[in-house]
Short mmCIF file of C-alpha atoms in Angstrom, two decimals:
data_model
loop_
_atom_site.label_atom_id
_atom_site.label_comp_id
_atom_site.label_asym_id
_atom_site.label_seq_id
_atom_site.Cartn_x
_atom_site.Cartn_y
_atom_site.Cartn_z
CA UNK A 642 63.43 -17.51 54.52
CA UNK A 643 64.64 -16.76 50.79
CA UNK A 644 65.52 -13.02 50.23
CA UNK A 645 64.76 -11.96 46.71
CA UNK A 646 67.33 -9.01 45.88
CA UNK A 647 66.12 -5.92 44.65
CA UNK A 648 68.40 -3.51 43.28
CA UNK A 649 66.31 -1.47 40.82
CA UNK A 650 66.79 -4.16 37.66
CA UNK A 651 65.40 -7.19 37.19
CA UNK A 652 61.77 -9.64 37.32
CA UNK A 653 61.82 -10.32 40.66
CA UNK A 654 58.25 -10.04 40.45
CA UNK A 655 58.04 -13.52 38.66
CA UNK A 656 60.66 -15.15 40.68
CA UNK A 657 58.86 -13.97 43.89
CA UNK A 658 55.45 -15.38 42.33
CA UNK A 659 56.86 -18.73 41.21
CA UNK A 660 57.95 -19.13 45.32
CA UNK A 661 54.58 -18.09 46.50
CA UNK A 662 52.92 -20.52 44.00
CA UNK A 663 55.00 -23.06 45.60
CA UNK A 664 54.33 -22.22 49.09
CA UNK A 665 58.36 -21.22 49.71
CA UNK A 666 58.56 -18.30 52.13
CA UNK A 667 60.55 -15.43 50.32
CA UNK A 668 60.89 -11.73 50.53
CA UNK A 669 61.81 -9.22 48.80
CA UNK A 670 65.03 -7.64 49.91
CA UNK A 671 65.84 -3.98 48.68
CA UNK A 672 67.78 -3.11 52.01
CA UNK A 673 71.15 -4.39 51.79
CA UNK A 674 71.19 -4.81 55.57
CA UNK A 675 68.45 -7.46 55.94
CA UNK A 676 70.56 -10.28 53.69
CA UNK A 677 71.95 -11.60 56.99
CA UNK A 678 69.02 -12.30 58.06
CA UNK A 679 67.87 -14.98 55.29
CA UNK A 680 68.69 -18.34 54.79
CA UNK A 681 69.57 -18.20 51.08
CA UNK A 682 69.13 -15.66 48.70
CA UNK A 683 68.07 -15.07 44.93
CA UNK A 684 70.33 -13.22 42.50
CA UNK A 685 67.99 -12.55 39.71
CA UNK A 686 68.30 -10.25 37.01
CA UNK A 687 67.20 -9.00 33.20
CA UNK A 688 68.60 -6.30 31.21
CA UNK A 689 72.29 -5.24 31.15
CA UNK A 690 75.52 -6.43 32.93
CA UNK A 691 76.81 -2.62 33.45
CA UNK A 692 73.74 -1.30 34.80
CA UNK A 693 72.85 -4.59 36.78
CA UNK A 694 75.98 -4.20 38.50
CA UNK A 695 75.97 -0.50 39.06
CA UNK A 696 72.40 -0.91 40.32
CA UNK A 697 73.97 -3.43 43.03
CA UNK A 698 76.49 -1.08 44.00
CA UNK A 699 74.83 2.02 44.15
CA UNK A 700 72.37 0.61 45.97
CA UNK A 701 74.91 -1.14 48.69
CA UNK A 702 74.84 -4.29 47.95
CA UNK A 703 77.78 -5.68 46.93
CA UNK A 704 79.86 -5.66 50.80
CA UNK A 705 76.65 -7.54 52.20
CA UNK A 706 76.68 -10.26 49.32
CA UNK A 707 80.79 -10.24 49.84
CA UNK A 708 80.20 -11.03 52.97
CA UNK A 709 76.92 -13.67 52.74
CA UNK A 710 79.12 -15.78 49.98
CA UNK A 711 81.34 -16.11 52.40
CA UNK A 712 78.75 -17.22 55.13
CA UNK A 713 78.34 -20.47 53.02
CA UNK A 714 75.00 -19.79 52.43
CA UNK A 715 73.21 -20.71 49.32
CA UNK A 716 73.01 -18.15 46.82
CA UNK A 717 70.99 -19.10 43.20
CA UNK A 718 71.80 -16.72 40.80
CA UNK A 719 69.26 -16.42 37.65
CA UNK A 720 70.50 -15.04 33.98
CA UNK A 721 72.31 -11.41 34.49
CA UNK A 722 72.78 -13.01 38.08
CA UNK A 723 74.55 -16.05 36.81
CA UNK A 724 76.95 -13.24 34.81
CA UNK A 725 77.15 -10.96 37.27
CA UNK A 726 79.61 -13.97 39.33
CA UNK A 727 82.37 -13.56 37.36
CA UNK A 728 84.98 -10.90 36.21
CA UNK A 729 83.62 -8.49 33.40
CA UNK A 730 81.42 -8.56 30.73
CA UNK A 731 81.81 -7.71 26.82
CA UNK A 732 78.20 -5.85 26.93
CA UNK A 733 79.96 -3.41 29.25
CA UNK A 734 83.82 -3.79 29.41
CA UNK A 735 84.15 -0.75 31.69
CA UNK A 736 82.03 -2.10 34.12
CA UNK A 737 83.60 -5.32 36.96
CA UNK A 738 81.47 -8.23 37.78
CA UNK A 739 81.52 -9.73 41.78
CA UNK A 740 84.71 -11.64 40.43
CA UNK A 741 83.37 -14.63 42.22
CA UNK A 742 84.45 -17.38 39.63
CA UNK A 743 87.14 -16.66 37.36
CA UNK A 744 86.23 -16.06 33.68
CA UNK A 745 84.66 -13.70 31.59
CA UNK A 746 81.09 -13.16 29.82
CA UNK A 747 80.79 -13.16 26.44
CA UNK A 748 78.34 -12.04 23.62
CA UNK A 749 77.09 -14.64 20.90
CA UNK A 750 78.39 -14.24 17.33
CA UNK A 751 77.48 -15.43 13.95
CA UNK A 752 74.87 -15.74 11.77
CA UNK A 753 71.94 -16.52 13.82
CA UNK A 754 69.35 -14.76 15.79
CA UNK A 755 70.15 -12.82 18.81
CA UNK A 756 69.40 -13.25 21.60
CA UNK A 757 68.93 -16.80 21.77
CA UNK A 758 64.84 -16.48 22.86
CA UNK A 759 62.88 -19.36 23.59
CA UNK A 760 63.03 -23.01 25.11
CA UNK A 761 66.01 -24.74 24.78
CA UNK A 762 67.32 -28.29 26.06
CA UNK A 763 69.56 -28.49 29.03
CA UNK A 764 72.58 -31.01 29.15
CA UNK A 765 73.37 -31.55 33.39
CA UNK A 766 77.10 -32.50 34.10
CA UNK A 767 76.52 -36.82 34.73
CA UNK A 768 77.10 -37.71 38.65
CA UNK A 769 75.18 -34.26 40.24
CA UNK A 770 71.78 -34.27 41.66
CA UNK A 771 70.63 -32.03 39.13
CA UNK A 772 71.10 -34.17 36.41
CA UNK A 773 68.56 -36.85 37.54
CA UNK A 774 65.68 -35.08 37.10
CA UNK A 775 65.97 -32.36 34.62
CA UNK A 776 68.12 -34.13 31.85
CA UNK A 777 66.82 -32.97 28.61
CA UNK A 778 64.44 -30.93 30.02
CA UNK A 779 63.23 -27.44 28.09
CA UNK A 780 64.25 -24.42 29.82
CA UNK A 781 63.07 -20.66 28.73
CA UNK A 782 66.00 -18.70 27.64
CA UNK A 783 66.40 -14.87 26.89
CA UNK A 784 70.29 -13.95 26.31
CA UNK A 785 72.60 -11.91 24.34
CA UNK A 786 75.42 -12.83 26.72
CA UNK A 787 77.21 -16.56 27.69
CA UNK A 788 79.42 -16.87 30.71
CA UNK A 789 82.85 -18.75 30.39
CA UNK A 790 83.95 -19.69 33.27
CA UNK A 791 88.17 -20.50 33.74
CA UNK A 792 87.45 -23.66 35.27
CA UNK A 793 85.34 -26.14 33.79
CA UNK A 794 84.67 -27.86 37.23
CA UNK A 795 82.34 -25.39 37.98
CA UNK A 796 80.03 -26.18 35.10
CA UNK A 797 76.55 -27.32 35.88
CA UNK A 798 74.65 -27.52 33.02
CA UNK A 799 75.33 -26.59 29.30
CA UNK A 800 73.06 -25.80 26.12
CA UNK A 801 73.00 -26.20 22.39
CA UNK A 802 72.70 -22.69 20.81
CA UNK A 803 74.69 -22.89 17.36
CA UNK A 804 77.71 -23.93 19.21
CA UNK A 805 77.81 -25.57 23.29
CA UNK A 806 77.94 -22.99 25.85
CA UNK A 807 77.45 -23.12 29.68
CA UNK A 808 73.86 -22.36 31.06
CA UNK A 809 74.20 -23.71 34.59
CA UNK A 810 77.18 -22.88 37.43
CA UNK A 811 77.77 -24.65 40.67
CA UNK A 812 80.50 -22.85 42.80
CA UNK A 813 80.91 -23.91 46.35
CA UNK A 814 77.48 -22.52 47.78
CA UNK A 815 76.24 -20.80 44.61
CA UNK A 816 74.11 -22.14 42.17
CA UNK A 817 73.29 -20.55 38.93
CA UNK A 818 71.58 -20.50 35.64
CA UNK A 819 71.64 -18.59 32.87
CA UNK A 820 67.96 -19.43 31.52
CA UNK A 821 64.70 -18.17 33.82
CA UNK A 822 63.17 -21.23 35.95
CA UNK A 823 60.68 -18.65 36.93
CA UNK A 824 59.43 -19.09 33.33
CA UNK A 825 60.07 -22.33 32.85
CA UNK A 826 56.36 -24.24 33.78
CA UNK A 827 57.01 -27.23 35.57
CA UNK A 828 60.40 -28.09 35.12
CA UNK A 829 61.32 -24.79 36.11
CA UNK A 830 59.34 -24.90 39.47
CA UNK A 831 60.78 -28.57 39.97
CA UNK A 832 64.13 -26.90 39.48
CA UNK A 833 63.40 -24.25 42.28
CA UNK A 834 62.19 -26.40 44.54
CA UNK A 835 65.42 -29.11 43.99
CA UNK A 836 67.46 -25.76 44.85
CA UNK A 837 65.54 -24.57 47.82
CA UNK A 838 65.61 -28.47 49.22
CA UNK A 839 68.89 -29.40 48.17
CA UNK A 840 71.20 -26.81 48.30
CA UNK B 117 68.20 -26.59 20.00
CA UNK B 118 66.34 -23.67 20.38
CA UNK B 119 62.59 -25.21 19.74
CA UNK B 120 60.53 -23.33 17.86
CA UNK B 121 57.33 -22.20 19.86
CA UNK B 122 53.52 -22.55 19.98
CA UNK B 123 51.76 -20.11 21.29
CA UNK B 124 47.82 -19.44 21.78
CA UNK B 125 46.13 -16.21 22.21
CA UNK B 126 43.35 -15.08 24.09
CA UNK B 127 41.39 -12.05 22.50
CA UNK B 128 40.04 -10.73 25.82
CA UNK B 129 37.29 -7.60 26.13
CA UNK B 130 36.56 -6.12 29.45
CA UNK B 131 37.96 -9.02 31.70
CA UNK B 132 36.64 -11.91 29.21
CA UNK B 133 37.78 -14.06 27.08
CA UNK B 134 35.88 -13.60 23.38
CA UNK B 135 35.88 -15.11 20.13
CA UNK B 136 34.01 -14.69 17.07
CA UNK B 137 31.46 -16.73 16.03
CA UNK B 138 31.29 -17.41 12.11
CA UNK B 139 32.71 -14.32 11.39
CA UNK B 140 29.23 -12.58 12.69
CA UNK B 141 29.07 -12.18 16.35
CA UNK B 142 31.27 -12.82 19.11
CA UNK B 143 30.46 -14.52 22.40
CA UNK B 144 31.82 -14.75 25.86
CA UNK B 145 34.48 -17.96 26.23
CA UNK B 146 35.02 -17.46 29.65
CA UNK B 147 37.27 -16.02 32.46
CA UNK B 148 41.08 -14.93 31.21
CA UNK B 149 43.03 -17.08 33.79
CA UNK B 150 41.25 -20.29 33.63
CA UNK B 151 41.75 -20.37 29.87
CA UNK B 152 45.70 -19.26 30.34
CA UNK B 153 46.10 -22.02 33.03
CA UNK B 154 44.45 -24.78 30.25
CA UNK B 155 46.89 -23.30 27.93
CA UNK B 156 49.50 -23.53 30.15
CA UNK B 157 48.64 -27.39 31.33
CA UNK B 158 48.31 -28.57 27.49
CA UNK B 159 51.87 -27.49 26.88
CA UNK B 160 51.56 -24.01 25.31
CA UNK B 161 55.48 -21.86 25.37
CA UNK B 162 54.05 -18.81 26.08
CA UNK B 163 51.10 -16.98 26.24
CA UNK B 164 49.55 -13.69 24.42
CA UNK B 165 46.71 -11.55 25.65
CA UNK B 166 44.80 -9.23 23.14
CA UNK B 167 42.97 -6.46 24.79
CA UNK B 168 40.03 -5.11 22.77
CA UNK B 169 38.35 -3.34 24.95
CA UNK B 170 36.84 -0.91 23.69
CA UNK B 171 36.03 1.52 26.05
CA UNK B 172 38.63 3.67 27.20
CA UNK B 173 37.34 4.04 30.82
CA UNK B 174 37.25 -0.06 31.34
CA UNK B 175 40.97 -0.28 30.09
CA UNK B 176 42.26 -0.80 33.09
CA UNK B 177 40.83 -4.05 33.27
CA UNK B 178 43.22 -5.80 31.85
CA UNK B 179 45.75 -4.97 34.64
CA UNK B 180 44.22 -6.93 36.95
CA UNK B 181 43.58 -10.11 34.83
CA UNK B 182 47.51 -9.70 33.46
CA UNK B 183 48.05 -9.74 37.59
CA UNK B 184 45.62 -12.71 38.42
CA UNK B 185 47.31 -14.19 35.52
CA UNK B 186 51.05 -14.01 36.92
CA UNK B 187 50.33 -15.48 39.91
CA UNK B 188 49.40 -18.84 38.77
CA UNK B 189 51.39 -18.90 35.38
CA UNK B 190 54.91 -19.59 34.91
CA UNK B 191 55.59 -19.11 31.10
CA UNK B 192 56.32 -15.91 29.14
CA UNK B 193 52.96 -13.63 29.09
CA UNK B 194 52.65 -10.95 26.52
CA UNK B 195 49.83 -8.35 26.43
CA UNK B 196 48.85 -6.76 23.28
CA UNK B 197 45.99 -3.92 22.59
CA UNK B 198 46.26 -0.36 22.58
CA UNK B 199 49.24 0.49 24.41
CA UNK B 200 49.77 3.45 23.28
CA UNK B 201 52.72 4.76 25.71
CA UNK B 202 56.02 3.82 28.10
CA UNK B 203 53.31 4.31 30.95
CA UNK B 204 51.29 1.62 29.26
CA UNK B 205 53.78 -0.74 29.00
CA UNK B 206 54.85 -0.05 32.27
CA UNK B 207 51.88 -0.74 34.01
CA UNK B 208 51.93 -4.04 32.51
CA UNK B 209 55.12 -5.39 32.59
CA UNK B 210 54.93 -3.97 36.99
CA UNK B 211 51.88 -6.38 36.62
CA UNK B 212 53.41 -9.22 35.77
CA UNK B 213 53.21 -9.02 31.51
CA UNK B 214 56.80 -10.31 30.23
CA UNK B 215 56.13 -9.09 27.03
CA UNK B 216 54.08 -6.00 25.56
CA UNK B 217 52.79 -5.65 22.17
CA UNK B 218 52.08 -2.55 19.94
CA UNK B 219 50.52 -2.17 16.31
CA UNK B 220 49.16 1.27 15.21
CA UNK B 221 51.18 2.89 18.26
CA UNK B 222 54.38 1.68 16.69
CA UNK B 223 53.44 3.08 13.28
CA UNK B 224 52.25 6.35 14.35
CA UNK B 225 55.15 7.15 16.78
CA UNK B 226 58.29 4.93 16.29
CA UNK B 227 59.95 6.19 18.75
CA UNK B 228 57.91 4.84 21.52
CA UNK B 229 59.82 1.01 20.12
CA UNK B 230 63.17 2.87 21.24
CA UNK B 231 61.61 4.39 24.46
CA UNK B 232 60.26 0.51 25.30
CA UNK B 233 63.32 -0.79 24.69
CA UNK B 234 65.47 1.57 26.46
CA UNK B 235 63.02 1.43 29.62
CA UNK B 236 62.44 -1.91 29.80
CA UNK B 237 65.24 -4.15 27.24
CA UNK B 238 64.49 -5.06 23.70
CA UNK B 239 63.28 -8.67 25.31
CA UNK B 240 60.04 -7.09 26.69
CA UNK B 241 58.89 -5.06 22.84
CA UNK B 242 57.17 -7.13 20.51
CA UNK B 243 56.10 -5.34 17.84
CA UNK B 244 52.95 -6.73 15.68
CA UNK B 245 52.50 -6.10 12.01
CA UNK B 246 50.06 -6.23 9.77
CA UNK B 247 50.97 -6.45 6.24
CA UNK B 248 49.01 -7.03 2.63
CA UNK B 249 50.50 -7.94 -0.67
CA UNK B 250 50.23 -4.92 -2.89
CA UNK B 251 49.27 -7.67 -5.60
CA UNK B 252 47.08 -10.18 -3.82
CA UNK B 253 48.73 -12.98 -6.98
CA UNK B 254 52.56 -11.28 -6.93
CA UNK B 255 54.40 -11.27 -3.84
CA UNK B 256 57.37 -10.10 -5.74
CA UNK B 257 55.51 -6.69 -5.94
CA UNK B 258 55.93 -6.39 -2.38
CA UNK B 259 53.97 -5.66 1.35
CA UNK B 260 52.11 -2.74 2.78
CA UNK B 261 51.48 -1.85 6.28
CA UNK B 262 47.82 -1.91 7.17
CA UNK B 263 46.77 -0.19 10.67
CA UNK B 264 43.99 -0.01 13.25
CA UNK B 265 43.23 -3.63 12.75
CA UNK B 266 43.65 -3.63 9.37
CA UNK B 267 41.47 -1.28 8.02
CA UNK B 268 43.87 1.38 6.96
CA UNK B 269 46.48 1.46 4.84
CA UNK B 270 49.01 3.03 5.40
CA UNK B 271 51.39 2.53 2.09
CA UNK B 272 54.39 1.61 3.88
CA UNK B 273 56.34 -0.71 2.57
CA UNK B 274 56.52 -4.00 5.25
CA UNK B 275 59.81 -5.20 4.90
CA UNK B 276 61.11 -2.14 5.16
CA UNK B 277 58.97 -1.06 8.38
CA UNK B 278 60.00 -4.51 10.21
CA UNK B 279 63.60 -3.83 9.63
CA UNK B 280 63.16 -0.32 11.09
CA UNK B 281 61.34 -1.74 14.11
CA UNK B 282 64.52 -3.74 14.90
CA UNK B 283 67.18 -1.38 14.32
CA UNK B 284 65.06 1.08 17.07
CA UNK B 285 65.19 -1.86 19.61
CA UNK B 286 62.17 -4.42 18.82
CA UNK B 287 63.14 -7.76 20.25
CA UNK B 288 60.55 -9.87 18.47
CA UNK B 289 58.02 -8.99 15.21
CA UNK B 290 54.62 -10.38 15.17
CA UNK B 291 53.38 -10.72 12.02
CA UNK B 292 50.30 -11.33 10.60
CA UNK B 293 49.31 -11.99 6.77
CA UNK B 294 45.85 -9.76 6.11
CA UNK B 295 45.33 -11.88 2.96
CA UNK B 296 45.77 -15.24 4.53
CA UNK B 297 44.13 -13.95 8.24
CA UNK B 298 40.71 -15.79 9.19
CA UNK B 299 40.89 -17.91 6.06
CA UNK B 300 42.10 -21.50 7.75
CA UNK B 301 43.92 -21.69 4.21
CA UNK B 302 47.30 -21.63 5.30
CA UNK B 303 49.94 -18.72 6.27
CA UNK B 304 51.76 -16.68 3.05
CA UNK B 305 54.91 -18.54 3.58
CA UNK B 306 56.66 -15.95 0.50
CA UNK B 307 56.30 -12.77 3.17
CA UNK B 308 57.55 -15.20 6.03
CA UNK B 309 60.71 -16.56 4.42
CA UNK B 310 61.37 -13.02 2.75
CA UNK B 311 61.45 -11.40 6.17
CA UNK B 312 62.47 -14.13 8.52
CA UNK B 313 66.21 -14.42 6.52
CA UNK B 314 66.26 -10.91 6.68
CA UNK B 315 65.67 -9.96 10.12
CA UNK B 316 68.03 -10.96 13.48
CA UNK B 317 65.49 -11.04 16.06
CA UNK B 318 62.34 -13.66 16.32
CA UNK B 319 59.28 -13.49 13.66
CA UNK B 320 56.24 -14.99 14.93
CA UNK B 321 53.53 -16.24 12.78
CA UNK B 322 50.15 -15.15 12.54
CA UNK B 323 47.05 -15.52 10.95
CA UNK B 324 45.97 -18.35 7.91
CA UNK B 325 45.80 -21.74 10.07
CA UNK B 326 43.67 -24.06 9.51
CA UNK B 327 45.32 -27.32 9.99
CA UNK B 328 48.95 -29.06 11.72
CA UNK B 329 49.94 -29.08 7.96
CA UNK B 330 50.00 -24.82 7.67
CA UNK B 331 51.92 -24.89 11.29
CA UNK B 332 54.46 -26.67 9.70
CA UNK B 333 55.11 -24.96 6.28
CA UNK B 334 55.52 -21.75 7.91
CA UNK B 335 57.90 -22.93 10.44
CA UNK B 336 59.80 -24.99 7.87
CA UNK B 337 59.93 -23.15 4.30
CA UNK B 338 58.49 -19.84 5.93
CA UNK B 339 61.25 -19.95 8.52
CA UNK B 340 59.50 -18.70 11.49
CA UNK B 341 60.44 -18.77 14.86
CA UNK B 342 57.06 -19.46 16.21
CA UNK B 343 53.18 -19.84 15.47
CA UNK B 344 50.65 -17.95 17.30
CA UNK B 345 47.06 -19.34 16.80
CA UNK B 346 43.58 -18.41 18.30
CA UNK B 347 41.18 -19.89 16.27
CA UNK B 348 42.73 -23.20 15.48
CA UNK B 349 42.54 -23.78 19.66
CA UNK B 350 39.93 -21.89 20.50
CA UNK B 351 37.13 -24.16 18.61
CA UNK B 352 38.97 -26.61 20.64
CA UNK B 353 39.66 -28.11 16.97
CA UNK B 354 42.75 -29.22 18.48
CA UNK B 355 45.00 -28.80 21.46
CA UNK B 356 48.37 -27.63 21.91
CA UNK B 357 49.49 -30.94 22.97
CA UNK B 358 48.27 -33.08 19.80
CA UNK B 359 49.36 -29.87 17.25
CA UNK B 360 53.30 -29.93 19.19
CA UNK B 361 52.93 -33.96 19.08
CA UNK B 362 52.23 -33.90 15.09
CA UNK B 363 54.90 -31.27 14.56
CA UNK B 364 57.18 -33.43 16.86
CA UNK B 365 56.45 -36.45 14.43
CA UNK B 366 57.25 -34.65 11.18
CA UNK B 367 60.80 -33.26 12.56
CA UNK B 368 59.89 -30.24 14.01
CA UNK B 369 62.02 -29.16 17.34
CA UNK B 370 58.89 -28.55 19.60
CA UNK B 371 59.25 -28.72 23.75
CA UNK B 372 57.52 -31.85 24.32
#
């Protein structure tokens, strides 16, 4: 069973949807208590890094996720929960991420429109099972904020947005993305399924 | 790259999809989530739902079709029609609407675009506009505001209104030419590239197409982000696959 985490913020409502659609068992989890008890779990998340975070740790959360990434069990994290892995964030510097995978999240700068909103082309890293079947494909993005991860060998998939920047993490048992599958039509819903199969 | 977006929508009264017929009458075209799920199959990016009912005791309609709606689609939904309050939007967005759209409510109390967007993230307000050339042969002259569907006018000048709208928060303008509106003559691609260099966040198009040809010019020389369309789909004059595949062919970035 897939636990959906609930921790005030976020459209879990979609992501919880787009597994019912596909006839996926998942629940909603807003009791920090009953992540043991699921197979993998769904870090999703819109709106800000600081109160995203605080939201998890007011709410309890962060000792029982501690503790399932260390389980081995698959996490997916999906855009504030793809930033939410790593250290801090520029949207709210006083605020720490789970420090999961070194590096730090930035904000896009220059003369373009922000956030980057809309679908946008995905570039998988060549040799991972991803790659095969979503190369190229459109994905629906709605960001202010890029992660940059330390290590590039943790990079899963990267994006074109007036510069490259990374869109797609995959970090011993976590997977995440920085653009909503739960939004994405069909290759988004392939792209769940891959992860609920595969990982 | 970022593609630019196509994206029907569905004027719906009491729990049914309308649309006008010649400009006289309008007729039933249907249930809500059978038309979204055609829209959704042919390719469209995302999805917007006009609410015109007019009868404030059957408003709450619309909740249920917006719900109906999520379960089966899985592309950005926006609903649009008097929301009027945070308790509006919410209701919609706990319903499974990504997006909410206001009009007159945004004009009348501005500060409900910096309540939406501190409740729910600038991502979630779209705010629609609907502006008129003060000289209908001189755009240099400038835009006004019109309200309540375009009947009143309310002076205000439009460029300045749509920058307000994103410095309180607005994540995306909607905005629709009242000259060029219903005519199938094309979009007024001056008040498109005026505002669209101006303004940070999304402008999508509304109102004027007739044919692939408009799409185009007001995604190219107007600069928009995206095209919303009703008409031009809803006479099933064309699809959303064959109107992305034409822009595809004449260099636009369109999700194929």
């Amino acid at each position: 069973m897939i636990g959906i985490i609930d921790y005030g913020l976020g459209n879990l409502g979609s992501v919880f949807k787009a597994f019912k659609f596909l006839n996926i068992e998942a629940k909603v989890i807003s009791n920090p208590e009953e992540i043991d008890k699921c197979e993998k779990i769904v870090l999703p998340g819109v709106g800000a890094f600081g109160s995203g975070m605080n939201g998890l740790r007011t709410n309890g959360f962060e000792s029982f996720l501690n503790k399932f990434k260390d389980s081995g069990k698959p996490i997916l994290g999906i855009c504030l929960g793809l930033q939410f892995l790593f250290e801090s964030s520029e949207e709210s510097p006083e605020v720490s991420g789970l420090n999961w995978i070194p590096g730090k999240v930035v904000g896009f700068q220059g003369d373009f429109k922000i956030p980057h909103m809309g679908w946008n082309q995905v570039k998988f890293t060549p040799g991972d099972n991803f790659g095969e079947s979503f190369e190229g494909k459109y994905f629906y993005f709605v960001h202010s904020y890029f992660v940059q991860p330390k290590n590039s060998s943790c990079v899963l998939a990267s994006c074109d947005y007036f510069g490259e920047f990374v869109c797609g993490i995959k970090y011993e048992n976590i997977t995440a993305f920085q653009f909503h599958p739960e939004k994405s039509q069909t290759s988004g819903l392939n792209l769940l399924t891959k992860w609920v199969k595969s990982c | 790259m970022l593609a630019k977006r196509i994206i029907p929508c569905l004027d719906v009264r009491e729990g049914r999809v309308v649309k006008g017929v010649n400009f006289v009458g309008i007729q039933d075209a249907g249930d809500p989530v059978e038309a979204a799920i055609k829209y959704d199959s042919q390719g469209a990016d995302e999805l917007v739902f006009l609410d015109i009912t007019a009868s404030s005791d059957k408003r709450d309609i619309i909740i249920e079709v917006v719900a109906k709606t999520a379960e089966q689609l899985f592309i950005p939904l926006t609903v649009g029609g008097g929301i009027r309050s945070v308790e509006d939007m919410r209701k919609l967005l706990l319903n499974g609407a990504d997006k909410i759209s206001i009009n007159t409510a945004a004009i009348e109390q501005p500060d409900l675009i910096n309540q939406g967007a501190a409740n729910f993230g600038s991502q979630c307000i779209v705010v629609a506009v609907d502006a008129k050339r003060k000289d209908r042969k001189d755009s240099s002259k400038g835009f006004e505001i019109y309200t309540h569907g375009g009947r009143e006018n309310t002076e205000i000048d439009a460029i300045k209104w749509m920058q307000e709208c994103q410095s309180r928060g607005a994540g995306e303008i909607l905005l629709t030419s009242m000259d060029c509106d219903g005519t199938k003559d094309g979009y007024d691609i001056e008040l498109y590239n005026e505002i669209c260099n101006l303004l940070k966040i999304p402008v999508i198009a509304s109102g004027g197409a007739g044919n692939i040809s408009h799409l185009e010019d007001v995604l190219n020389r107007g600069n928009a982000d995206a095209v919303l369309a009703a008409s031009i789909f809803h006479y099933n004059e064309y699809t959303v696959g064959t109107v992305k595949n034409e822009l595809h062919e004449k260099g636009i970035c369109v999700r194929l």
